[in-house]
XYZ file of C-alpha atoms in Angstrom:
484
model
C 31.657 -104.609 107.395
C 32.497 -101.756 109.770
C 32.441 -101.652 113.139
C 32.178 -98.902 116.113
C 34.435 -99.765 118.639
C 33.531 -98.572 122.084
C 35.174 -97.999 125.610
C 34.263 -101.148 126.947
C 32.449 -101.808 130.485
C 34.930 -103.404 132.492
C 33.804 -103.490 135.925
C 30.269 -103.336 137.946
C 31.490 -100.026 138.957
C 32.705 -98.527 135.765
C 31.186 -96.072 134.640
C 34.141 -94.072 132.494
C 37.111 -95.593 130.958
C 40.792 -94.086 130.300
C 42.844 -95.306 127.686
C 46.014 -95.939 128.349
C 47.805 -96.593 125.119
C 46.454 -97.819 121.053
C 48.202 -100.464 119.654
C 47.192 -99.614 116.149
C 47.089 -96.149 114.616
C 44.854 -94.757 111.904
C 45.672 -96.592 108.803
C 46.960 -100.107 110.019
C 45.662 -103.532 109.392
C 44.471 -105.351 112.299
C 43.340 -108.868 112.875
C 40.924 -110.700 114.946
C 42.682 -111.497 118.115
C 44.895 -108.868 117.850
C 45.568 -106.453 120.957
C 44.192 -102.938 119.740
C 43.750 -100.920 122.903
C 44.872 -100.604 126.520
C 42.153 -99.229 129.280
C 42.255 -98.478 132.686
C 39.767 -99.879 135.294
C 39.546 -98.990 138.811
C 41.955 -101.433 139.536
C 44.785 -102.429 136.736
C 45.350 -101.419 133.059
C 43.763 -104.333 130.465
C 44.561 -105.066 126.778
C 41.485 -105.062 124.548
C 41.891 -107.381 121.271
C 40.150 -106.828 118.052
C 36.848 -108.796 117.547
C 37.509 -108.839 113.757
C 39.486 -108.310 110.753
C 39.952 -104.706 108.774
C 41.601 -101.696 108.831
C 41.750 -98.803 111.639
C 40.244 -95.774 109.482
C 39.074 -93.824 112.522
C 40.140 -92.951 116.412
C 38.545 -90.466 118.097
C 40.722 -90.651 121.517
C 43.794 -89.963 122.064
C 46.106 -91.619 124.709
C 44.848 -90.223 128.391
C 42.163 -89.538 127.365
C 38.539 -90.777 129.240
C 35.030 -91.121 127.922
C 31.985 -92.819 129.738
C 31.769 -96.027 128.996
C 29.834 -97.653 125.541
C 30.959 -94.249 123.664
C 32.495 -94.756 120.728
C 36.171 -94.355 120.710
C 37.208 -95.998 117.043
C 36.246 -97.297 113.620
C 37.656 -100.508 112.145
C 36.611 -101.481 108.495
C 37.376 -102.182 105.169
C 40.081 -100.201 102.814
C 37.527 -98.440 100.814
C 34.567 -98.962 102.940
C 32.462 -95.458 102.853
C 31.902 -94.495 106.922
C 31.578 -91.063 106.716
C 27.595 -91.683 108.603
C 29.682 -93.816 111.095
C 32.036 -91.147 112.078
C 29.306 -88.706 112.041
C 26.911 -90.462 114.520
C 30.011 -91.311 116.707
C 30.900 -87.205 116.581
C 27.665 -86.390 117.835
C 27.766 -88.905 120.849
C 30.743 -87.649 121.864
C 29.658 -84.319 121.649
C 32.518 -83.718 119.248
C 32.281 -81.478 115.873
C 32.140 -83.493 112.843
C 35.650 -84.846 112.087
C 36.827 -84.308 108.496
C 35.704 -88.019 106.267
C 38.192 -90.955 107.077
C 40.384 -91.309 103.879
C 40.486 -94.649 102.863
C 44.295 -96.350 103.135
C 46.672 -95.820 99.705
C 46.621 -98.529 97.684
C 49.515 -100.945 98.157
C 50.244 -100.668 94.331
C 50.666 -97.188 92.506
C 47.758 -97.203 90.263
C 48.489 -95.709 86.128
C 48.377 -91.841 87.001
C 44.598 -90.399 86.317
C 44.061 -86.973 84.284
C 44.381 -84.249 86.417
C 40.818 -82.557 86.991
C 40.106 -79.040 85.123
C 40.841 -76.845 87.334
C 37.393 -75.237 88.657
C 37.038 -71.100 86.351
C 38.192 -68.195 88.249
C 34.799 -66.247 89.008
C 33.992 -64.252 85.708
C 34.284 -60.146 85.726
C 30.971 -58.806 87.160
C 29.195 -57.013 83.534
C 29.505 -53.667 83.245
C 27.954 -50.746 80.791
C 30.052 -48.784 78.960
C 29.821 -45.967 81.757
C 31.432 -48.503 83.965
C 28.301 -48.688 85.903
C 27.935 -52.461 87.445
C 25.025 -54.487 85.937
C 22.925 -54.795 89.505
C 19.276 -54.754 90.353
C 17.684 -52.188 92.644
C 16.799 -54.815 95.409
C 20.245 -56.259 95.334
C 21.782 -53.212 95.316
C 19.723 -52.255 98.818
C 20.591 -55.437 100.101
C 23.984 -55.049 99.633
C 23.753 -51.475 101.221
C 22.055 -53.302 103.921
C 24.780 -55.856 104.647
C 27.917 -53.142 104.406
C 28.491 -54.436 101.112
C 30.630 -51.778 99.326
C 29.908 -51.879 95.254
C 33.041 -49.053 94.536
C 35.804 -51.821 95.838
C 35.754 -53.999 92.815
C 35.160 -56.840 94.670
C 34.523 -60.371 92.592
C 30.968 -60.923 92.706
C 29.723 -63.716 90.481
C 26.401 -62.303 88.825
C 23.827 -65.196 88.172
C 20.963 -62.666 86.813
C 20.265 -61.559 83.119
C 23.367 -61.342 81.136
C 25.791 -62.330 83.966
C 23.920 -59.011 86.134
C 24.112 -58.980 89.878
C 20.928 -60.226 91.719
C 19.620 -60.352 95.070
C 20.777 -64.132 95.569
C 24.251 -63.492 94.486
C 24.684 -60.625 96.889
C 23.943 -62.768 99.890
C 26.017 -65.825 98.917
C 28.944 -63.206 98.626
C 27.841 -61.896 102.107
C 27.496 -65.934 103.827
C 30.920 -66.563 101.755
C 32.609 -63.505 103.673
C 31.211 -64.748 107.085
C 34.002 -66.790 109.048
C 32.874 -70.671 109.038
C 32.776 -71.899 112.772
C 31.092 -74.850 114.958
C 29.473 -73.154 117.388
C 31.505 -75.060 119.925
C 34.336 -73.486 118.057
C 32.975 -69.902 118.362
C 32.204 -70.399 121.893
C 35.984 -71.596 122.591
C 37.181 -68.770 120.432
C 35.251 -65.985 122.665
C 36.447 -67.401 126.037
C 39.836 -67.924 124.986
C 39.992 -64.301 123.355
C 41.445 -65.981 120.162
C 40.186 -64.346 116.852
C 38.119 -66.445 114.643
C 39.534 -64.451 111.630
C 42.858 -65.499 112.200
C 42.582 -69.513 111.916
C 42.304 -71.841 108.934
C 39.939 -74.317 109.520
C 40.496 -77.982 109.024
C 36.455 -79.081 108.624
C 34.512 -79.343 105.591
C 34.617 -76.424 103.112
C 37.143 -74.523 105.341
C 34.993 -74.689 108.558
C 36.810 -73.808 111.663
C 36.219 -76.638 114.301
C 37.192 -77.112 118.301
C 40.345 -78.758 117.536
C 41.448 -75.817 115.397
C 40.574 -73.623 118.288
C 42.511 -76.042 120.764
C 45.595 -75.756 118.283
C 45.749 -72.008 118.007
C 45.134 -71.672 122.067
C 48.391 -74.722 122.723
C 50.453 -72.583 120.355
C 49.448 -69.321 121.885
C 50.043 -70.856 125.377
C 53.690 -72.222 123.994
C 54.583 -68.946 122.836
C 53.850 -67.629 126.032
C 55.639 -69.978 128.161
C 58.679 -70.368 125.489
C 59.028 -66.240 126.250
C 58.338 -66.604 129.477
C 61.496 -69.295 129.815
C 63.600 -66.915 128.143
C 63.351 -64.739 130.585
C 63.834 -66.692 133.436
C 67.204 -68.283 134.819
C 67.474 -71.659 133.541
C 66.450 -74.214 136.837
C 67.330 -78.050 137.378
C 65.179 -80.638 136.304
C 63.013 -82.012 138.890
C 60.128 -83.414 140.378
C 56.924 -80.823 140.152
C 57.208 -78.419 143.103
C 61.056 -79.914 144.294
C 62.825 -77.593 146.684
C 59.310 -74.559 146.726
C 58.821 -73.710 150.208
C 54.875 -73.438 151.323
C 53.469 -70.228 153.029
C 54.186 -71.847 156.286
C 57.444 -72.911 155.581
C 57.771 -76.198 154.755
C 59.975 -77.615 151.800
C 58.512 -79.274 149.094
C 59.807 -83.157 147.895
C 57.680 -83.590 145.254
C 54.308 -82.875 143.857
C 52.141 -85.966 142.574
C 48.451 -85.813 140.847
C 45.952 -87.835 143.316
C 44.302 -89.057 140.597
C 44.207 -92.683 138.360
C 44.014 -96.251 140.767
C 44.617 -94.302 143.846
C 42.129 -92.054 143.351
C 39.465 -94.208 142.626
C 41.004 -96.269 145.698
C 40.729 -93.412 148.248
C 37.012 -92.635 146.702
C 35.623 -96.030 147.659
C 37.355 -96.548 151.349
C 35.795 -93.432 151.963
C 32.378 -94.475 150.763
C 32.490 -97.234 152.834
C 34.033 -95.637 155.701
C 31.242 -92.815 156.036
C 28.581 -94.924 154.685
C 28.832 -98.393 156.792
C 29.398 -98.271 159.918
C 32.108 -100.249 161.080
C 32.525 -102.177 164.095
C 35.543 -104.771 165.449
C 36.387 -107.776 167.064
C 39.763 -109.340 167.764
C 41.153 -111.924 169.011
C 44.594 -113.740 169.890
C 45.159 -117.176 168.066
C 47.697 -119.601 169.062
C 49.419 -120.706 165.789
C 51.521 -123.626 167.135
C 49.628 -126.312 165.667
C 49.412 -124.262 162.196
C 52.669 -124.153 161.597
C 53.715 -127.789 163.087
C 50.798 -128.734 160.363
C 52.254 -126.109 157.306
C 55.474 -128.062 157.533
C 54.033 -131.699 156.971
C 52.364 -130.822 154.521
C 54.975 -128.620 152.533
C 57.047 -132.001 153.524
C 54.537 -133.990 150.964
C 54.418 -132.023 148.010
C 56.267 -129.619 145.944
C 53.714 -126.278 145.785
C 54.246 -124.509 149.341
C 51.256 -123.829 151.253
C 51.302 -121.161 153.231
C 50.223 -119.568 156.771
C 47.507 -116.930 154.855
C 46.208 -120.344 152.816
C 45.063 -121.933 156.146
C 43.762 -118.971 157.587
C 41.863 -118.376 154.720
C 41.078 -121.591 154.572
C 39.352 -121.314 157.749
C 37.401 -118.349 156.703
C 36.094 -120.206 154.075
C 34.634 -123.379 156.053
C 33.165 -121.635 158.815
C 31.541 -118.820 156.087
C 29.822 -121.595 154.551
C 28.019 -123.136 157.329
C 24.436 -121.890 157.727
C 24.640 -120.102 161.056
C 27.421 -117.901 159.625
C 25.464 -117.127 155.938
C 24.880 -113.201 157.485
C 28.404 -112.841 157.446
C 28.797 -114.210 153.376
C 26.819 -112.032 151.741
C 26.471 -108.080 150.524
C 24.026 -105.426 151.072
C 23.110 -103.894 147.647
C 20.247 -100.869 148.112
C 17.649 -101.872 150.723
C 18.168 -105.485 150.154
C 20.550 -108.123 151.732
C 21.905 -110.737 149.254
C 23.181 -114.319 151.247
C 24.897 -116.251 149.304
C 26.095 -120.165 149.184
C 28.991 -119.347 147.036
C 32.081 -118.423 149.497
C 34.204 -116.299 147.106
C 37.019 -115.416 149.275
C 38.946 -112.291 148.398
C 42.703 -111.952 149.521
C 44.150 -108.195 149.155
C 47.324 -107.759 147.338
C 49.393 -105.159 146.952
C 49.871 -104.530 143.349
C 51.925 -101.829 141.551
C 48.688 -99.980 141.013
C 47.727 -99.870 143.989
C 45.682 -102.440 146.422
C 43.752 -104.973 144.606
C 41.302 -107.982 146.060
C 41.365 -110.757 143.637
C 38.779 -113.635 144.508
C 38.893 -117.179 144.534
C 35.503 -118.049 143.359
C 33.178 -120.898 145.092
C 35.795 -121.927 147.552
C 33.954 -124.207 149.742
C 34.678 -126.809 147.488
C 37.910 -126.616 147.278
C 40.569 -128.399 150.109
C 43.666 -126.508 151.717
C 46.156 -127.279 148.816
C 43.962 -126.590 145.540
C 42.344 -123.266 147.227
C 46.692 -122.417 148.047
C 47.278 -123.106 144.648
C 44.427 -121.122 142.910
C 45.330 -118.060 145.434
C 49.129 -118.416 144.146
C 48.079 -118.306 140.618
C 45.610 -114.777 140.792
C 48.598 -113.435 143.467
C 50.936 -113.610 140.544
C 48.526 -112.241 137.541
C 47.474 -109.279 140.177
C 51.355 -108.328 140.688
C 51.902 -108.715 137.137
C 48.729 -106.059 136.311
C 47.139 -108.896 134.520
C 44.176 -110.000 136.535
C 40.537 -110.139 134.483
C 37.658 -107.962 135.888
C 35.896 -111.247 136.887
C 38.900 -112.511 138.831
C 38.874 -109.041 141.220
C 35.020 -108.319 141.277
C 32.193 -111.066 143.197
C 33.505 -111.263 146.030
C 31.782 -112.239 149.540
C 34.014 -111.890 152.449
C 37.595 -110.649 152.063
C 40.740 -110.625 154.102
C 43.720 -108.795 154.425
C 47.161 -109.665 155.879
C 49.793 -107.314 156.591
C 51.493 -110.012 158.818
C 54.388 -110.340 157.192
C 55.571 -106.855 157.419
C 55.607 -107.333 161.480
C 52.372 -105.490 161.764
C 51.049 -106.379 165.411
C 47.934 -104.646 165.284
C 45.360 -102.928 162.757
C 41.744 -103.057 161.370
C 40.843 -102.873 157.994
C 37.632 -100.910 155.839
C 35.042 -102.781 154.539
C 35.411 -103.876 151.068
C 31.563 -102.841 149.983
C 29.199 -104.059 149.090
C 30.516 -106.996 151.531
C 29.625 -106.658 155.093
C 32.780 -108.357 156.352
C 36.536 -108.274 156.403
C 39.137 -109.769 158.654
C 42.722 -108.082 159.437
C 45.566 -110.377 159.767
C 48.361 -109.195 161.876
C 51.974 -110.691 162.459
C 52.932 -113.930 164.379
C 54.951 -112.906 167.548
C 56.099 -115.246 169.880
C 54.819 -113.917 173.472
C 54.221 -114.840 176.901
C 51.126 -117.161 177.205
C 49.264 -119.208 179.658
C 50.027 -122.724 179.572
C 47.439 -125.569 180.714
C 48.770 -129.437 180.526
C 46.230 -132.304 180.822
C 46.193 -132.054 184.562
C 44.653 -128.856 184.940
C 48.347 -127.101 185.674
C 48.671 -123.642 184.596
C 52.622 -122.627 183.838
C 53.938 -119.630 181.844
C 55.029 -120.812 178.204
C 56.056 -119.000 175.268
C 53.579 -119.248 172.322
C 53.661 -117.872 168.813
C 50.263 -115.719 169.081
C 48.615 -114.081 165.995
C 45.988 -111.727 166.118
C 42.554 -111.190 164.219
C 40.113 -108.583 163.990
C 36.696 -108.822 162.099
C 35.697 -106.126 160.716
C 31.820 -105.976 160.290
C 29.037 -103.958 158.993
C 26.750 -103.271 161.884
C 23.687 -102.397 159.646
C 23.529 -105.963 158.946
C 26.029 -107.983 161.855
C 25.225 -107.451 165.093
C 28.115 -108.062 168.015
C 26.607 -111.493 168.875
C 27.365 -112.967 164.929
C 30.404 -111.810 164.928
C 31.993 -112.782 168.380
C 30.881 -115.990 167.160
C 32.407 -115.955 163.642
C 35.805 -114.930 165.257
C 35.757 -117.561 167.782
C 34.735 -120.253 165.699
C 37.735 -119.081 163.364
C 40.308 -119.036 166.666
C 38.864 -122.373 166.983
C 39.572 -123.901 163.599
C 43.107 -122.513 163.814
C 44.252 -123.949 166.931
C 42.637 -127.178 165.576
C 43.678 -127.127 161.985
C 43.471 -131.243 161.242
C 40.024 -130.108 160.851
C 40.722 -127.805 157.825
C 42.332 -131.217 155.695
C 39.218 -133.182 156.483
């Protein structure tokens, strides 16, 4: 049974898709289970698999090319399975002319060679009396007259009247038959390009001239143009777009690169939440002694390596899920506040397309060691591009670390619709007062990291979040508490 195969929804946020590559062209078997397609998301490229058996008769996108999502972009059916309706309907959703019917696939086996049709009569000689005078009617003769129809050319008209005579009918069909076949899609095109209509050989049904012919005629125009224009230029060094052009005010150009794809859609939603929430931060200075003392006992007892961002994380994740702290877990969809028990922790990642938050789903019920181990696992499949939409989307609270790369200091934007998000900056080992059990204060020299929340101040106020930060400063310079 056919089936229209549509750009998939892939994301909360979705609402077009761009597909990055078919697997199967027109004409190929395909299999249930089978990759078909690849489409970009907002945040990584994903392989779509066949949901059944048949043949690709019909693809009406080509590679880079977007649609909203649920349009049709393909037909998959049987050999000699009639879906000229399907690609019909799917034409008119996509606002396309009419494709030309999908040809069913050859036949594996040359079948015994057919008769070849009669070939269709050439149009008979329009009758004439012995005077040479044509055999016409008086109306069709005024029509004709009418329509610029010249009768002293000879032309082949095929008279239907009396005795093969010329009617009114047959002068019109002759007159629609001269008229150049267009979509009016096509015609449009054709006028604002300045391309003549007259010119083209259309590749639609009965001759009709269609956008794609249009497209054609305007690419080849445009290649003509630049081919001549090359010609006349001195040939120039391959490069990046815009190398070694200097700008008005006289700077040298690198390299020109489309903002567009993951980053664009990256840029579009920092800067929604930048200018929508307004943001507000709290830091602190942890001492990470204890941490690390603790990080290398239990690294010492098994063979998966935990690291500093697990117990961090870790406690994120215990003091998100106690009750006083619920403001801070949850996400602010239109005028409502959603609070949630689930603590789906989100850890950004830099992948090769760009920054990506994939979540660790419902981890307040998970200890230090499993919650490392599921983080390791969706750090790996988000490097690798192949992170699920479910795996980067849900989130509650998210954190990012840039400690590692010696950053000492820096906020980060919400991640929306969450209301939090805590910045993680690099361990340094610094000056630090020291109090032993007696009360005595000495200098010392701690390894101190610092934190900054931030929050969305629609829904935290300062109080709930000095509170969340301390209580995490608190876990971290305690962390026995984070096994238990």
């Amino acid at each position: 049974m056919a089936e229209l195969i549509i750009m998939p929804k892939l994301g909360f946020n979705m609402d077009e898709g761009k597909l990055v590559k078919w697997y199967k062209a027109e004409g190929d078997s395909i299999k249930k289970g089978e990759p078909f397609f690849s489409v970009e998301t907002d945040k990584t490229n994903m392989d779509i698999e066949s949901t059944g058996d048949g043949v690709v008769r019909k693809l009406f996108l080509e590679e880079g090319g977007k649609v909203p999502v649920t349009l049709p972009i393909a037909i998959v059916a049987g050999a000699d399975e009639n879906i000229d309706a399907m690609i019909a309907d799917a034409a008119a959703q996509l606002g396309m002319d009419a494709p030309a019917p999908a040809a069913a696939p050859a036949p594996a086996a040359a079948a015994p060679a057919a008769a070849a049709p009669a070939a269709a009569p050439a149009p008979a000689a329009v009758p004439k009396s012995e005077g040479g005078r044509l055999f016409i009617t008086p109306r069709a003769r005024r029509v004709a007259a009418e329509l610029g129809i010249s009768l002293e050319e000879g032309l082949d008209i095929v008279g239907t009247g009396y005795k093969g005579g010329i009617c009114e009918a047959d002068i019109r069909a002759y007159a629609e038959s001269a008229k150049v076949k267009a979509s009016p899609l096509a015609k449009k095109m054709a006028e604002d390009l300045g391309i003549d209509l007259s010119t083209l050989a259309g590749t639609g049904p009965f001759g009709k001239i269609l956008k794609a012919d249009v497209e054609k005629a305007a690419a080849a125009a445009n290649a003509a143009a630049e081919a001549a224009k090359a010609a006349a230029a001195p040939a120039a060094p391959a490069g990046p777009e815009g190398a070694g052009e200097i700008t008005p005010d006289g700077k040298e150009i690198r390299e020109v690169v489309p903002y567009a794809g993951v980053r664009r859609v990256i840029g579009q939603r920092l800067a929604e939440s930048k200018f929508t929430a307004p943001h507000l931060y709290f830091t602190q200075k942890v001492d990470m002694s204890k941490v690390i003392d603790l990080r290398k006992q239990v690294n010492a007892a098994q063979d998966h390596k935990t690291s500093v961002t697990d117990f961090i994380t870790m406690a994120c994740v215990k003091t998100l899920a106690r009750e006083e702290f619920a403001d801070l877990n949850a996400s602010l969809l239109g005028d409502k506040i959603y609070k949630y028990k689930s603590v789906n922790i989100g850890i950004a990642v830099a992948a090769p397309s760009g920054l990506i938050v994939p979540n660790i789903k419902n981890a307040q019920n998970m200890g230090v060691v499993e919650l490392s181990k599921t983080a390791a696992g969706l750090f790996k499949k988000a490097r690798d591009g192949k992170l699920m939409p479910n795996e980067y989307s849900g989130g509650t609270f998210s954190i990012s670390n840039l400690g590692m790369f010696g950053i000492e200091s820096f906020t980060a934007i919400l991640n929306p619709p969450e209301v939090g998000i805590l910045a993680i900056s690099s361990t340094l080992e610094e000056p630090a007062v020291v109090v032993d059990k007696d009360g005595n204060k000495t200098i010392g020299i701690k390894p101190l990291m610092k934190i900054t929340l931030t929050v969305d101040h629609r829904v935290i106020d300062g109080l709930l979040a000095s509170q969340f930060v301390t209580e995490v400063k608190r876990l971290l310079e305690n962390p026995i508490s984070l096994l238990v």
